[in-house]
PDB file of C-alpha atoms in Angstrom:
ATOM      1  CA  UNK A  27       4.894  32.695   8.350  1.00 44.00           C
ATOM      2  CA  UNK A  28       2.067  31.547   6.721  1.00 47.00           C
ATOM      3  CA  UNK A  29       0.029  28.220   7.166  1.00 47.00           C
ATOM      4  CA  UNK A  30      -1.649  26.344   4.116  1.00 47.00           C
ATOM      5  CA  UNK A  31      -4.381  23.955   4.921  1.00 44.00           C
ATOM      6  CA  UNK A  32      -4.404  20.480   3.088  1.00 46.00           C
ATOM      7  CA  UNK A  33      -8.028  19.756   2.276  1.00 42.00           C
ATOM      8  CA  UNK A  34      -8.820  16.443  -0.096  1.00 49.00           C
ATOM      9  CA  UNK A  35      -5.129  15.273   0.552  1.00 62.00           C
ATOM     10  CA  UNK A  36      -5.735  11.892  -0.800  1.00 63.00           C
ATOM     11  CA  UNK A  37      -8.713  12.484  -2.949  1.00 62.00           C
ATOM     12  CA  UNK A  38     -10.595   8.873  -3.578  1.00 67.00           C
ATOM     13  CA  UNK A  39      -8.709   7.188  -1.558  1.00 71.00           C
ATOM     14  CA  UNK A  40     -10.721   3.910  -1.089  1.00 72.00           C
ATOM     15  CA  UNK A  41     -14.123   3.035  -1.918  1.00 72.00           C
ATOM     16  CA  UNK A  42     -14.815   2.096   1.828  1.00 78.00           C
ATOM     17  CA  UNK A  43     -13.356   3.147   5.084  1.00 84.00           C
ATOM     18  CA  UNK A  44      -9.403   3.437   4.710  1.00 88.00           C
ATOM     19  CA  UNK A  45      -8.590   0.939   7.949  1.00 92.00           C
ATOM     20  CA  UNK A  46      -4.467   1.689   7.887  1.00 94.00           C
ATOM     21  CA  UNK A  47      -1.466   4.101   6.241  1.00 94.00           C
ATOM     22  CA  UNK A  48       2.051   3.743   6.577  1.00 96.00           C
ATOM     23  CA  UNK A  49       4.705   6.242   4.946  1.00 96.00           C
ATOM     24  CA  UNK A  50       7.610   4.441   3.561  1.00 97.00           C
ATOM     25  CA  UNK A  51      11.196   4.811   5.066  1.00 96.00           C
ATOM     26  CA  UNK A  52      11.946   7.603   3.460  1.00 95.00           C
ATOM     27  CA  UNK A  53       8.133   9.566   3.448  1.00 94.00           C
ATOM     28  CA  UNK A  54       7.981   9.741  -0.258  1.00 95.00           C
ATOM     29  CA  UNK A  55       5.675   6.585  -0.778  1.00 96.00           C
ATOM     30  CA  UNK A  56       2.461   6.294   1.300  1.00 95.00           C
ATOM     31  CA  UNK A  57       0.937   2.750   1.504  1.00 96.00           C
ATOM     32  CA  UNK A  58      -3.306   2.562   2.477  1.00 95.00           C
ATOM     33  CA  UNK A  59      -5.835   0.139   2.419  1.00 95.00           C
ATOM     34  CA  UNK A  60      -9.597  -0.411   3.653  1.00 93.00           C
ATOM     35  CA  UNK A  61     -12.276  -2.257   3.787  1.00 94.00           C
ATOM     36  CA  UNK A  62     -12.463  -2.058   0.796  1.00 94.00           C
ATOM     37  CA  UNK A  63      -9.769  -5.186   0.469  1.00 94.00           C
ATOM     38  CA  UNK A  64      -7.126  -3.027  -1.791  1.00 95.00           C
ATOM     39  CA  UNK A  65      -3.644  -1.925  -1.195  1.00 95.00           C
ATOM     40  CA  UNK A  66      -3.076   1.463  -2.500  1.00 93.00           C
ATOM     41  CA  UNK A  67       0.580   3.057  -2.886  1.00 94.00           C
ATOM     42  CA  UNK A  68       0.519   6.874  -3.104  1.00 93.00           C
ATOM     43  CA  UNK A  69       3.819   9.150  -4.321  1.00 93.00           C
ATOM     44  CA  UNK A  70       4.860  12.426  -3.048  1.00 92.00           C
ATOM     45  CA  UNK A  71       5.334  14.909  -5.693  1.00 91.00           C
ATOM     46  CA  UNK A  72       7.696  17.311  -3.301  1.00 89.00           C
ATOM     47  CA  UNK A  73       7.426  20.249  -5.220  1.00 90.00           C
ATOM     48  CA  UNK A  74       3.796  20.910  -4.870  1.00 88.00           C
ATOM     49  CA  UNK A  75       3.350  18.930  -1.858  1.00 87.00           C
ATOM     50  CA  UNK A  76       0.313  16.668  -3.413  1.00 88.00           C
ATOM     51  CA  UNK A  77      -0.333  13.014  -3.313  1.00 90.00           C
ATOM     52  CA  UNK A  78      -0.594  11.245  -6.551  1.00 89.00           C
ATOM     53  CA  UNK A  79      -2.196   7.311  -6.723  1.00 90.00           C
ATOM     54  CA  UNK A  80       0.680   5.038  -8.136  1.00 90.00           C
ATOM     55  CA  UNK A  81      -0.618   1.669  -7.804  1.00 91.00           C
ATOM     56  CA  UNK A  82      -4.110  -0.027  -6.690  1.00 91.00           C
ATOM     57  CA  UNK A  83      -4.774  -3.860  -6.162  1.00 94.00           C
ATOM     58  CA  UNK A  84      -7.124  -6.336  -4.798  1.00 94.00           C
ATOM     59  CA  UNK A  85      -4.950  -7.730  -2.225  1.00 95.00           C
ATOM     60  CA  UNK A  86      -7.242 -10.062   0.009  1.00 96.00           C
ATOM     61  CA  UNK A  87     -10.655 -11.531   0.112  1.00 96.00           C
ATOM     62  CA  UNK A  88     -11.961  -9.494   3.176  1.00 96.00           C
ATOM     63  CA  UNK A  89     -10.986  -6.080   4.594  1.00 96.00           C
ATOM     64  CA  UNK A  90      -7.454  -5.128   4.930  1.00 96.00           C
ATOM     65  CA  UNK A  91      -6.279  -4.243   8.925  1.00 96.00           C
ATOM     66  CA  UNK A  92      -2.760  -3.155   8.656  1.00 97.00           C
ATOM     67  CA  UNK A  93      -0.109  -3.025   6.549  1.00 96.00           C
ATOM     68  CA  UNK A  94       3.587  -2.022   7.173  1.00 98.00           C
ATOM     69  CA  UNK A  95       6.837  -1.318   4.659  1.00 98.00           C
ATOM     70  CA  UNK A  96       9.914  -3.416   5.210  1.00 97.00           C
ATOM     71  CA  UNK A  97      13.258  -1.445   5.354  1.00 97.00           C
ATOM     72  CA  UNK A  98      14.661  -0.051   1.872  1.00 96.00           C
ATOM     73  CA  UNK A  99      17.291  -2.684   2.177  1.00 96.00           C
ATOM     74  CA  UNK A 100      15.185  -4.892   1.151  1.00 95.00           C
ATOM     75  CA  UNK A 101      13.676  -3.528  -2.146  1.00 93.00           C
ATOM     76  CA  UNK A 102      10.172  -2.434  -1.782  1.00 95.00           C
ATOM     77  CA  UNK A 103       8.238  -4.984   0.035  1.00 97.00           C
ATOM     78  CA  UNK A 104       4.529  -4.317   2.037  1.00 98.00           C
ATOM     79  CA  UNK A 105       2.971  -6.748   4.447  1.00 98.00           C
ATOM     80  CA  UNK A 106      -0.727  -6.721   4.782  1.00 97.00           C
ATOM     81  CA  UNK A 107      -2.939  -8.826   6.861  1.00 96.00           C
ATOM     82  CA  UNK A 108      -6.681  -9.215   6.504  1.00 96.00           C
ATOM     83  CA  UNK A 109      -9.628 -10.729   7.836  1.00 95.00           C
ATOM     84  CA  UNK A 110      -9.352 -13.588   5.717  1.00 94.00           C
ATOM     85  CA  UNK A 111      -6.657 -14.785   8.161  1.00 94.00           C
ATOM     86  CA  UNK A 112      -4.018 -14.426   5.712  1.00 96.00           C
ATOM     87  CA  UNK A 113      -1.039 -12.208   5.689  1.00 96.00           C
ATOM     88  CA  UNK A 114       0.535 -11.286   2.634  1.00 97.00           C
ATOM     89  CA  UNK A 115       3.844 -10.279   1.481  1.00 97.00           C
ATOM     90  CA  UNK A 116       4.523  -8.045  -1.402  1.00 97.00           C
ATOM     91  CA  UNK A 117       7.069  -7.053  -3.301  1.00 97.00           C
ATOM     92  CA  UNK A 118       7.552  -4.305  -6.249  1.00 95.00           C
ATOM     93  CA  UNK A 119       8.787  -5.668  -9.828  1.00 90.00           C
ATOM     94  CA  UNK A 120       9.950  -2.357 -10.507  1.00 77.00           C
ATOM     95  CA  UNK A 121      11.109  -3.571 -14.235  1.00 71.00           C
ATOM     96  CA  UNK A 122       7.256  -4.137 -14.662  1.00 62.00           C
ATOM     97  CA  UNK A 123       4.903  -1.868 -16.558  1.00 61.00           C
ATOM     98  CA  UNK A 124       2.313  -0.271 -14.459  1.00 59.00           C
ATOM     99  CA  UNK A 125      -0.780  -2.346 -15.911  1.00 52.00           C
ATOM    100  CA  UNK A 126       0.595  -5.663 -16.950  1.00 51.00           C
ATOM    101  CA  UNK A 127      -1.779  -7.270 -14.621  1.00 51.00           C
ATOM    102  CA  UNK A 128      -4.415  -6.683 -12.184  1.00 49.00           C
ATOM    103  CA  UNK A 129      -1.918  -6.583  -9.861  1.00 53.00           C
ATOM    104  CA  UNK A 130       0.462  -4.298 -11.722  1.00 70.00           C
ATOM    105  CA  UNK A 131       3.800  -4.236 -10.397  1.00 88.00           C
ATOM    106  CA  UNK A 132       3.333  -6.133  -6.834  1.00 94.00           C
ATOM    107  CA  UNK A 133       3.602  -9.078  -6.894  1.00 95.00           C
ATOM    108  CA  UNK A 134       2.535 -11.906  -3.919  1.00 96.00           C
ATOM    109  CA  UNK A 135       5.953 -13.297  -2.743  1.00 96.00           C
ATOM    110  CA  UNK A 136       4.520 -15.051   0.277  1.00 96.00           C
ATOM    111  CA  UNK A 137       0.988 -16.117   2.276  1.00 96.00           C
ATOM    112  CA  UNK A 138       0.545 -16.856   5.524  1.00 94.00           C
ATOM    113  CA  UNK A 139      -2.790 -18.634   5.621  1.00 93.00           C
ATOM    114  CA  UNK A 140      -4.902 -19.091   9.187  1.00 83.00           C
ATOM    115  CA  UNK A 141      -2.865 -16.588  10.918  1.00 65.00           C
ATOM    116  CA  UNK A 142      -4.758 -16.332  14.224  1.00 68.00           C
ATOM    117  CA  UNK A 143      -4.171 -14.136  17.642  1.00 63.00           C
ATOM    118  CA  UNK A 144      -2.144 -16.016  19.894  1.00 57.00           C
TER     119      UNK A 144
END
């Protein structure tokens, strides 16, 4: 049995340091951001094992720190919070073309503003 290193996996991934990633539920869908204050959404293509950049917004107005996906039964919905005190909730208008907007097919369903450590 053989073993293949993975070298560039996500080639370009942010302009800045990537602060969090989180597979979806199924591992097909790979959700990053950075400092850089984007989300990113990778795909899986499972034949050849590669990573392939699907979507790519501004989502804040100061570096991203985590970001999680919401169960499937939900649709396809990411949380991010930031340093801006905000978190975000987004969700995927999957009926959308890819570059409608700056935003492309996310779209902000909900803000939390001065979210603050307890």
């Amino acid at each position: 049995m053989g073993t293949q290193q993975q070298t560039n996996v996500l080639p370009h991934a942010h302009a800045d340091l990537l602060t969090d990633a989180a597979y979806d539920y199924y591992g097909l869908r790979l959700a990053t951001c950075g400092l850089d204050q984007k989300i990113k959404i990778w795909k899986l293509d499972e034949a050849t094992g590669s990573w392939s950049a699907e979507d790519e917004w501004k989502a804040h107005d100061a570096p991203i720190v985590k970001l999680s996906w919401a169960h499937p039964e939900h649709g396809s919905v990411i949380a991010s919070c930031s340093f801006d005190r905000t978190v975000k909730i987004w969700e995927e208008r999957r009926h959308e073309p890819k570059a409608t907007s700056a935003v492309g097919r996310w779209a902000n369903r909900a803000t939390l503003v001065e979210a603050r450590a307890s």
